[in-house]
Amino acid sequence: MKSYNIAVIPGDGTGPEVIAEGIKVLDAVSGKSGFKLNYTNFDFGGERYLRTGETLPAGAIEELKKFDAIFLGAIGHPDVKPGILEKGILLELRFKLDQYINLRPVKLYPGVDCPLKDKGPEHIDFVVIRENSEGLYAGAGGTLKKGTPDEVAIQESINTRKGVERCLRYAFEFTKKRNRHNKLTLCGKTNVLTFAFDLWQRAFNEIAPEYPSIKTGYAHVDAITMWFVKNPEWFDVIVTDNMFGDIITDLGAMIQGGMGIAAGGNLNPEGVSMFEPIGGSAPKYKGQNVINPLAAICAGGMMLEHLGETRAARAIETAAMEVTAKHIKSLAAGRMGLTTTQVGDLTAKLASAV
Ligand code: IPM
Ligand code: MN
């Protein structure tokens, strides 16, 4: 039987709880689809950092490169100063594994309460492709005269032609393969960030003729936040830089019902990719069996899709939709009407029956 080696990083807070449910569902669909998943656990996260002072140990990246994919719970610990774990683990993994695409579907599942008036599942189904290796996240810049009245802080956005182009090409290919509305929107700020988004816009315009079947559009980032709320049905696929992608996908998560359902993939199409629920470690719910595992379950589905196991991936999404439509009261932690493990059990059962 075909098998895949999966590196599992359960991480902090509720990460281990949701990852356990994710694995439960993955195992419920794999056999029937003719493959097997072998898991290897890694204890990277806040607990390990507090114990050892280490974020990612030496050799971790080389070790992870040997796997077919990485399944990540959440990184973030209330006792660790902000920035250390984010930069030392999550961003380090994204950068060192060159996961240059952050793929974030925004889809309103049936039965889910949408905060937007008069909008339903037929209006909210798009994908944000966030550049994941450059921009303001590259860490370029520095401070001068720190702590004095003359302090200077510079944080530069790095946009390379190669980095922008590989992201845009991925986005065009993705839009074509998705074949929904065949529409790709570039999200930027060409009216103010006239260096960075001039590069993005020129590269976008140069690639577009290679995809005559794809309709192209452009939206400024501030305007897109308005349209996500007013006319989310306008969007099919959106491509944007790292910082704007970070911001608009949190808004995206809210219009699809909240962090309880939002999943994402950090992709290196030529290397190892990593899949995660995007909601964070939610430490206040740790150990209570109340957190919603559907985001992690859906991230597992995205991982299977990425591995080419389309049938099994669809089974997971179908089951998750049935759960939201018929079985849980709310996506919010503690208000689902079921426990974390019950949602996992139910989704696994439904998925294996698809
Ligand atoms: C995300 C998160 C991260 C980011 C943080 C935790 C570094 O917000 O995955 O969107 O900014 O990319
Ligand atoms: Mn974010």
PDB file of N, CA, C and O in Angstrom, residues 100-102 129-134 160-174 184 186 200 204 207 238-242:
ATOM      1  N   TYR A 100       6.863  29.027  -0.076  1.00  0.00           N
ATOM      2  CA  TYR A 100       6.639  30.390  -0.557  1.00  0.00           C
ATOM      3  C   TYR A 100       5.190  30.735  -0.860  1.00  0.00           C
ATOM      4  O   TYR A 100       4.877  31.868  -1.199  1.00  0.00           O
ATOM      5  N   ILE A 101       4.317  29.765  -0.697  1.00  0.00           N
ATOM      6  CA  ILE A 101       2.884  30.036  -0.885  1.00  0.00           C
ATOM      7  C   ILE A 101       2.151  29.772   0.422  1.00  0.00           C
ATOM      8  O   ILE A 101       2.347  28.738   1.051  1.00  0.00           O
ATOM      9  N   ASN A 102       1.296  30.689   0.815  1.00  0.00           N
ATOM     10  CA  ASN A 102       0.384  30.412   1.918  1.00  0.00           C
ATOM     11  C   ASN A 102      -1.022  30.402   1.326  1.00  0.00           C
ATOM     12  O   ASN A 102      -1.515  31.426   0.867  1.00  0.00           O
ATOM     13  N   ILE A 129      -4.198  33.521  -1.993  1.00  0.00           N
ATOM     14  CA  ILE A 129      -2.830  33.024  -2.143  1.00  0.00           C
ATOM     15  C   ILE A 129      -1.896  34.130  -1.666  1.00  0.00           C
ATOM     16  O   ILE A 129      -1.792  35.182  -2.299  1.00  0.00           O
ATOM     17  N   ARG A 130      -1.314  33.874  -0.519  1.00  0.00           N
ATOM     18  CA  ARG A 130      -0.449  34.861   0.136  1.00  0.00           C
ATOM     19  C   ARG A 130       1.004  34.496  -0.124  1.00  0.00           C
ATOM     20  O   ARG A 130       1.402  33.361   0.142  1.00  0.00           O
ATOM     21  N   GLU A 131       1.785  35.446  -0.618  1.00  0.00           N
ATOM     22  CA  GLU A 131       3.228  35.213  -0.748  1.00  0.00           C
ATOM     23  C   GLU A 131       3.741  34.985   0.666  1.00  0.00           C
ATOM     24  O   GLU A 131       3.353  35.678   1.594  1.00  0.00           O
ATOM     25  N   ASN A 132       4.625  33.998   0.851  1.00  0.00           N
ATOM     26  CA  ASN A 132       4.916  33.538   2.217  1.00  0.00           C
ATOM     27  C   ASN A 132       6.402  33.550   2.564  1.00  0.00           C
ATOM     28  O   ASN A 132       6.793  32.956   3.561  1.00  0.00           O
ATOM     29  N   SER A 133       7.215  34.210   1.716  1.00  0.00           N
ATOM     30  CA  SER A 133       8.653  34.127   1.979  1.00  0.00           C
ATOM     31  C   SER A 133       9.373  35.476   1.947  1.00  0.00           C
ATOM     32  O   SER A 133      10.568  35.537   2.199  1.00  0.00           O
ATOM     33  N   GLU A 134       8.634  36.542   1.616  1.00  0.00           N
ATOM     34  CA  GLU A 134       9.319  37.834   1.465  1.00  0.00           C
ATOM     35  C   GLU A 134       8.505  38.957   2.115  1.00  0.00           C
ATOM     36  O   GLU A 134       7.907  38.782   3.165  1.00  0.00           O
ATOM     37  N   THR A 160      11.242  40.474  -4.489  1.00  0.00           N
ATOM     38  CA  THR A 160      12.166  40.144  -5.578  1.00  0.00           C
ATOM     39  C   THR A 160      11.355  39.728  -6.795  1.00  0.00           C
ATOM     40  O   THR A 160      10.256  39.178  -6.666  1.00  0.00           O
ATOM     41  N   ARG A 161      11.885  39.985  -7.954  1.00  0.00           N
ATOM     42  CA  ARG A 161      11.182  39.588  -9.177  1.00  0.00           C
ATOM     43  C   ARG A 161      10.925  38.072  -9.161  1.00  0.00           C
ATOM     44  O   ARG A 161       9.825  37.609  -9.462  1.00  0.00           O
ATOM     45  N   LYS A 162      11.951  37.320  -8.749  1.00  0.00           N
ATOM     46  CA  LYS A 162      11.788  35.860  -8.708  1.00  0.00           C
ATOM     47  C   LYS A 162      10.714  35.433  -7.711  1.00  0.00           C
ATOM     48  O   LYS A 162       9.893  34.569  -7.991  1.00  0.00           O
ATOM     49  N   GLY A 163      10.745  36.048  -6.533  1.00  0.00           N
ATOM     50  CA  GLY A 163       9.801  35.679  -5.473  1.00  0.00           C
ATOM     51  C   GLY A 163       8.375  36.042  -5.849  1.00  0.00           C
ATOM     52  O   GLY A 163       7.436  35.270  -5.610  1.00  0.00           O
ATOM     53  N   VAL A 164       8.223  37.218  -6.443  1.00  0.00           N
ATOM     54  CA  VAL A 164       6.897  37.669  -6.850  1.00  0.00           C
ATOM     55  C   VAL A 164       6.395  36.807  -8.002  1.00  0.00           C
ATOM     56  O   VAL A 164       5.253  36.345  -8.012  1.00  0.00           O
ATOM     57  N   GLU A 165       7.285  36.554  -8.941  1.00  0.00           N
ATOM     58  CA  GLU A 165       6.870  35.819 -10.129  1.00  0.00           C
ATOM     59  C   GLU A 165       6.461  34.374  -9.813  1.00  0.00           C
ATOM     60  O   GLU A 165       5.465  33.879 -10.325  1.00  0.00           O
ATOM     61  N   ARG A 166       7.195  33.712  -8.923  1.00  0.00           N
ATOM     62  CA  ARG A 166       6.824  32.317  -8.634  1.00  0.00           C
ATOM     63  C   ARG A 166       5.480  32.264  -7.914  1.00  0.00           C
ATOM     64  O   ARG A 166       4.691  31.333  -8.116  1.00  0.00           O
ATOM     65  N   CYS A 167       5.207  33.279  -7.115  1.00  0.00           N
ATOM     66  CA  CYS A 167       3.921  33.337  -6.419  1.00  0.00           C
ATOM     67  C   CYS A 167       2.791  33.598  -7.423  1.00  0.00           C
ATOM     68  O   CYS A 167       1.749  32.924  -7.400  1.00  0.00           O
ATOM     69  N   LEU A 168       3.012  34.555  -8.311  1.00  0.00           N
ATOM     70  CA  LEU A 168       1.978  34.867  -9.307  1.00  0.00           C
ATOM     71  C   LEU A 168       1.728  33.680 -10.227  1.00  0.00           C
ATOM     72  O   LEU A 168       0.579  33.353 -10.545  1.00  0.00           O
ATOM     73  N   ARG A 169       2.797  33.018 -10.648  1.00  0.00           N
ATOM     74  CA  ARG A 169       2.617  31.862 -11.535  1.00  0.00           C
ATOM     75  C   ARG A 169       1.820  30.759 -10.834  1.00  0.00           C
ATOM     76  O   ARG A 169       0.954  30.136 -11.421  1.00  0.00           O
ATOM     77  N   TYR A 170       2.129  30.543  -9.567  1.00  0.00           N
ATOM     78  CA  TYR A 170       1.369  29.554  -8.805  1.00  0.00           C
ATOM     79  C   TYR A 170      -0.111  29.949  -8.802  1.00  0.00           C
ATOM     80  O   TYR A 170      -0.998  29.111  -8.983  1.00  0.00           O
ATOM     81  N   ALA A 171      -0.361  31.248  -8.603  1.00  0.00           N
ATOM     82  CA  ALA A 171      -1.744  31.733  -8.507  1.00  0.00           C
ATOM     83  C   ALA A 171      -2.496  31.542  -9.838  1.00  0.00           C
ATOM     84  O   ALA A 171      -3.661  31.130  -9.848  1.00  0.00           O
ATOM     85  N   PHE A 172      -1.853  31.832 -10.934  1.00  0.00           N
ATOM     86  CA  PHE A 172      -2.508  31.635 -12.237  1.00  0.00           C
ATOM     87  C   PHE A 172      -2.808  30.152 -12.465  1.00  0.00           C
ATOM     88  O   PHE A 172      -3.916  29.780 -12.865  1.00  0.00           O
ATOM     89  N   GLU A 173      -1.814  29.310 -12.185  1.00  0.00           N
ATOM     90  CA  GLU A 173      -2.026  27.862 -12.352  1.00  0.00           C
ATOM     91  C   GLU A 173      -3.155  27.362 -11.452  1.00  0.00           C
ATOM     92  O   GLU A 173      -4.002  26.564 -11.853  1.00  0.00           O
ATOM     93  N   PHE A 174      -3.154  27.847 -10.216  1.00  0.00           N
ATOM     94  CA  PHE A 174      -4.160  27.418  -9.241  1.00  0.00           C
ATOM     95  C   PHE A 174      -5.562  27.809  -9.709  1.00  0.00           C
ATOM     96  O   PHE A 174      -6.507  27.021  -9.629  1.00  0.00           O
ATOM     97  N   LEU A 184      -8.742  35.834 -11.348  1.00  0.00           N
ATOM     98  CA  LEU A 184      -7.653  36.078 -10.408  1.00  0.00           C
ATOM     99  C   LEU A 184      -7.532  37.575 -10.145  1.00  0.00           C
ATOM    100  O   LEU A 184      -7.402  38.370 -11.075  1.00  0.00           O
ATOM    101  N   LEU A 186      -5.426  40.558  -8.250  1.00  0.00           N
ATOM    102  CA  LEU A 186      -4.214  40.981  -7.542  1.00  0.00           C
ATOM    103  C   LEU A 186      -4.613  42.013  -6.504  1.00  0.00           C
ATOM    104  O   LEU A 186      -5.332  42.967  -6.815  1.00  0.00           O
ATOM    105  N   TRP A 200       4.915  44.040  -8.674  1.00  0.00           N
ATOM    106  CA  TRP A 200       3.846  43.028  -8.670  1.00  0.00           C
ATOM    107  C   TRP A 200       2.932  43.204  -9.889  1.00  0.00           C
ATOM    108  O   TRP A 200       2.619  42.238 -10.590  1.00  0.00           O
ATOM    109  N   PHE A 204       2.472  40.661 -12.978  1.00  0.00           N
ATOM    110  CA  PHE A 204       1.101  40.136 -13.155  1.00  0.00           C
ATOM    111  C   PHE A 204       0.641  40.363 -14.602  1.00  0.00           C
ATOM    112  O   PHE A 204       0.175  39.434 -15.268  1.00  0.00           O
ATOM    113  N   ILE A 207       2.493  38.086 -17.101  1.00  0.00           N
ATOM    114  CA  ILE A 207       2.149  36.653 -17.074  1.00  0.00           C
ATOM    115  C   ILE A 207       0.731  36.424 -17.616  1.00  0.00           C
ATOM    116  O   ILE A 207       0.459  35.410 -18.263  1.00  0.00           O
ATOM    117  N   ILE A 238      -7.506  35.256  -5.035  1.00  0.00           N
ATOM    118  CA  ILE A 238      -6.835  36.535  -4.785  1.00  0.00           C
ATOM    119  C   ILE A 238      -5.368  36.233  -4.528  1.00  0.00           C
ATOM    120  O   ILE A 238      -5.049  35.301  -3.790  1.00  0.00           O
ATOM    121  N   VAL A 239      -4.494  37.016  -5.130  1.00  0.00           N
ATOM    122  CA  VAL A 239      -3.065  36.840  -4.854  1.00  0.00           C
ATOM    123  C   VAL A 239      -2.524  38.147  -4.283  1.00  0.00           C
ATOM    124  O   VAL A 239      -2.873  39.230  -4.749  1.00  0.00           O
ATOM    125  N   THR A 240      -1.695  38.030  -3.241  1.00  0.00           N
ATOM    126  CA  THR A 240      -1.209  39.246  -2.589  1.00  0.00           C
ATOM    127  C   THR A 240       0.108  39.002  -1.865  1.00  0.00           C
ATOM    128  O   THR A 240       0.591  37.859  -1.829  1.00  0.00           O
ATOM    129  N   ASP A 241       0.664  40.055  -1.297  1.00  0.00           N
ATOM    130  CA  ASP A 241       1.965  39.890  -0.627  1.00  0.00           C
ATOM    131  C   ASP A 241       1.761  39.351   0.793  1.00  0.00           C
ATOM    132  O   ASP A 241       0.631  39.124   1.248  1.00  0.00           O
ATOM    133  N   ASN A 242       2.872  39.171   1.473  1.00  0.00           N
ATOM    134  CA  ASN A 242       2.863  38.480   2.754  1.00  0.00           C
ATOM    135  C   ASN A 242       2.045  39.223   3.827  1.00  0.00           C
ATOM    136  O   ASN A 242       1.143  38.640   4.457  1.00  0.00           O
TER     137      ASN A 242
END
